[in-house]
């Protein structure tokens, strides 16, 4: 049982908490000949694929290693410039390893703001009044589970596909939120959650679920 992440969205649609729990690192490694048939964007912070795709390497994937040596920004561990290496035919054939980039905090905030109107649209599309909105969203590689409280706060869990009983996990996360966040005298509603005790209890819960299953959650 794999839980990829937990997100909490405020009633106004802002992301106030996120936890990356077990996000798989997808890597693709390939030996290339000259000239390189991928167009790369050489940013000082990262080198990413800007155009073309090949053998699972897609636009947006980030270069993480050259010939087994880790890439730090736009240079290798030994200080050599990656762009200079890839522009010289003398360095080919060359082995490149690419990885899907991790989402930044700003990207997560943007996605949370997009989920809010989708949730509202789903409620309005319902043929029956007082629809609960999106509770389950299935894709081929993951499932999104959502629980909205009476006050409009949304708890979202991203998991592997085919899991049952996730409503129990969502309500358990809500209980932790009520016990360790709302009862914290220093926490203000609608603000980002920065509570170490809540973080620790949530991680303990997810670890227990992954080891023993949802039905064994402590009541």
Coordinates of C-alpha atoms in Angstrom, one line a residue:
X1 CA 0.0 0.0 0.0
X2 CA 1.6 3.3 -1.2
X3 CA 0.5 6.8 -0.2
X4 CA 2.3 9.3 -2.4
X5 CA 1.2 12.5 -0.6
X6 CA -1.2 14.5 1.6
X7 CA -2.5 18.0 0.9
X8 CA -4.7 20.3 2.8
X9 CA -6.6 23.1 1.0
X10 CA -8.3 25.9 2.9
X11 CA -11.9 26.9 2.3
X12 CA -10.7 29.8 0.2
X13 CA -8.7 27.5 -2.1
X14 CA -5.2 28.0 -0.8
X15 CA -2.7 25.2 -0.1
X16 CA -1.9 25.3 3.6
X17 CA -0.1 22.0 4.0
X18 CA 1.6 19.3 1.8
X19 CA 3.6 16.2 2.5
X20 CA 5.5 14.2 -0.1
X21 CA 5.4 10.8 1.4
X22 CA 6.5 8.2 -1.1
X23 CA 7.0 9.8 -4.5
X24 CA 8.8 7.4 -6.8
X25 CA 12.0 8.7 -8.5
X26 CA 11.5 7.9 -12.2
X27 CA 14.8 7.9 -14.0
X28 CA 15.8 7.1 -17.6
X29 CA 19.3 6.4 -18.7
X30 CA 20.6 6.3 -22.3
X31 CA 23.8 6.4 -24.2
X32 CA 23.7 9.1 -27.0
X33 CA 25.8 9.7 -30.1
X34 CA 26.7 13.0 -31.6
X35 CA 24.9 15.2 -32.3
X36 CA 22.5 15.0 -29.3
X37 CA 19.0 14.6 -30.6
X38 CA 17.4 16.2 -27.6
X39 CA 17.1 20.0 -27.3
X40 CA 18.1 21.1 -23.8
X41 CA 17.4 24.2 -21.8
X42 CA 20.6 25.2 -19.9
X43 CA 19.4 27.1 -16.9
X44 CA 21.9 27.8 -14.1
X45 CA 19.8 25.9 -11.6
X46 CA 19.0 22.9 -13.8
X47 CA 19.3 21.4 -17.3
X48 CA 16.0 20.2 -18.7
X49 CA 14.6 18.8 -22.0
X50 CA 13.0 21.6 -24.0
X51 CA 12.1 19.7 -27.2
X52 CA 11.8 16.2 -28.5
X53 CA 11.5 12.9 -26.6
X54 CA 13.2 9.6 -26.7
X55 CA 12.9 6.2 -24.9
X56 CA 10.8 7.6 -22.0
X57 CA 12.7 10.9 -21.8
X58 CA 10.2 13.7 -22.2
X59 CA 10.0 17.4 -22.2
X60 CA 10.6 18.8 -18.7
X61 CA 12.8 15.9 -17.6
X62 CA 15.9 17.1 -15.8
X63 CA 19.5 15.9 -16.4
X64 CA 20.8 14.4 -13.2
X65 CA 24.0 12.6 -14.3
X66 CA 26.5 12.5 -17.1
X67 CA 28.6 9.3 -17.4
X68 CA 27.6 8.4 -13.9
X69 CA 28.7 11.7 -12.4
X70 CA 26.0 13.8 -10.7
X71 CA 24.9 17.1 -12.3
X72 CA 24.7 20.1 -9.9
X73 CA 22.9 22.9 -11.6
X74 CA 24.7 23.4 -14.9
X75 CA 28.0 21.7 -13.9
X76 CA 29.3 18.3 -12.9
X77 CA 30.7 17.4 -9.5
X78 CA 34.2 18.0 -10.7
X79 CA 33.3 21.5 -11.9
X80 CA 33.1 20.9 -15.7
X81 CA 30.5 22.7 -17.6
X82 CA 27.8 20.4 -18.9
X83 CA 26.9 22.5 -22.0
X84 CA 30.5 22.6 -23.1
X85 CA 30.7 18.8 -22.8
X86 CA 27.6 18.2 -24.8
X87 CA 28.6 20.6 -27.6
X88 CA 31.9 18.7 -28.3
X89 CA 31.8 15.6 -30.5
X90 CA 35.0 14.4 -28.7
X91 CA 32.9 13.5 -25.6
X92 CA 30.6 11.2 -27.5
X93 CA 29.2 8.6 -27.1
X94 CA 28.0 9.9 -23.8
X95 CA 25.7 8.4 -21.1
X96 CA 23.0 10.7 -19.8
X97 CA 20.5 10.1 -17.0
X98 CA 17.3 12.1 -16.8
X99 CA 14.7 12.2 -14.1
X100 CA 11.2 13.7 -13.7
X101 CA 11.6 16.9 -11.7
X102 CA 10.0 17.2 -8.3
X103 CA 7.3 19.8 -8.0
X104 CA 8.2 23.1 -6.4
X105 CA 6.2 24.6 -3.6
X106 CA 4.9 27.3 -6.1
X107 CA 3.7 24.6 -8.5
X108 CA 1.9 22.8 -5.7
X109 CA 0.2 26.1 -4.7
X110 CA -0.9 26.6 -8.3
X111 CA -2.3 23.1 -8.6
X112 CA -4.2 23.5 -5.3
X113 CA -5.8 26.7 -6.6
X114 CA -6.8 24.8 -9.8
X115 CA -8.4 22.0 -7.8
X116 CA -10.7 24.4 -5.9
X117 CA -12.8 25.6 -9.0
X118 CA -12.9 22.0 -10.3
X119 CA -14.4 20.9 -7.1
X120 CA -17.0 23.6 -7.3
X121 CA -17.8 22.8 -10.9
X122 CA -18.3 19.1 -10.0
X123 CA -20.8 20.1 -7.3
X124 CA -22.7 22.3 -9.7
X125 CA -22.9 19.6 -12.4
X126 CA -24.6 17.1 -10.0
X127 CA -28.2 16.4 -11.0
X128 CA -29.0 16.2 -7.2
X129 CA -28.7 19.2 -4.9
X130 CA -26.1 19.5 -2.2
X131 CA -23.5 17.3 -4.0
X132 CA -20.3 16.6 -2.0
X133 CA -18.1 17.5 -5.0
X134 CA -15.1 15.4 -6.1
X135 CA -14.4 12.6 -3.7
X136 CA -12.5 10.3 -6.0
X137 CA -10.4 11.0 -9.1
X138 CA -8.8 8.0 -10.8
X139 CA -5.9 8.0 -13.3
X140 CA -3.9 5.1 -14.7
X141 CA -1.0 5.7 -12.3
X142 CA -2.6 7.1 -9.2
X143 CA -5.9 7.9 -7.4
X144 CA -6.9 11.2 -5.7
X145 CA -9.1 11.0 -2.7
X146 CA -10.8 14.1 -1.2
X147 CA -12.7 14.8 2.0
X148 CA -14.3 18.2 2.6
X149 CA -15.2 19.2 6.1
X150 CA -18.3 21.2 7.0
X151 CA -16.2 24.3 7.2
X152 CA -14.9 23.8 3.6
X153 CA -11.4 22.6 4.3
X154 CA -10.4 19.9 1.9
X155 CA -8.1 17.0 2.8
X156 CA -6.5 15.3 -0.2
X157 CA -4.6 12.0 -0.3
X158 CA -2.8 10.8 -3.4
X159 CA -2.3 7.0 -3.4
X160 CA -1.6 4.1 -5.7
X161 CA -4.6 2.7 -7.6
X162 CA -7.0 0.1 -6.3
X163 CA -7.1 1.0 -2.6
X164 CA -10.3 0.6 -0.5
X165 CA -11.2 2.3 2.7
X166 CA -9.4 5.6 2.0
X167 CA -12.3 7.5 3.6
X168 CA -11.2 6.1 6.9
X169 CA -7.7 7.4 6.4
X170 CA -8.9 10.9 5.3
X171 CA -11.0 11.2 8.5
X172 CA -8.1 10.1 10.6
X173 CA -6.0 12.8 9.0
X174 CA -8.8 15.2 9.8
X175 CA -8.7 14.1 13.5
X176 CA -5.0 14.8 13.6
X177 CA -5.6 18.2 12.1
X178 CA -8.3 18.9 14.7
X179 CA -6.2 17.7 17.6
X180 CA -2.8 19.1 16.8
X181 CA -3.4 22.1 14.5
X182 CA -6.8 23.6 15.5
X183 CA -6.0 23.3 19.2
X184 CA -2.6 25.0 18.7
X185 CA -3.0 28.5 20.2
X186 CA -0.4 29.8 17.9
X187 CA -2.2 28.7 14.7
X188 CA -4.4 31.1 12.7
X189 CA -7.0 29.7 10.3
X190 CA -6.3 29.9 6.6
X191 CA -2.6 30.2 7.2
X192 CA 0.1 27.6 6.3
X193 CA 0.4 24.8 8.8
X194 CA 3.7 24.7 10.6
X195 CA 3.3 22.3 13.5
X196 CA 6.0 19.7 14.1
X197 CA 3.8 17.5 16.3
X198 CA 1.2 17.3 13.5
X199 CA 3.9 16.5 11.0
X200 CA 5.3 13.7 13.2
X201 CA 1.8 12.2 13.9
X202 CA 0.9 12.3 10.2
X203 CA 4.1 10.5 9.2
X204 CA 3.5 7.9 11.9
X205 CA 0.0 7.3 10.6
X206 CA 1.1 6.9 6.9
X207 CA 3.9 4.6 8.0
X208 CA 1.4 2.4 9.9
X209 CA -1.0 2.4 7.0
X210 CA 1.7 1.3 4.5
X211 CA 2.8 -1.5 6.8
X212 CA -0.4 -2.9 8.2
X213 CA -3.2 -1.5 6.0
X214 CA -6.0 1.0 6.5
X215 CA -8.3 -1.3 8.5
X216 CA -5.7 -1.5 11.3
X217 CA -5.6 2.2 11.9
X218 CA -5.8 2.9 15.6
X219 CA -9.2 4.1 16.6

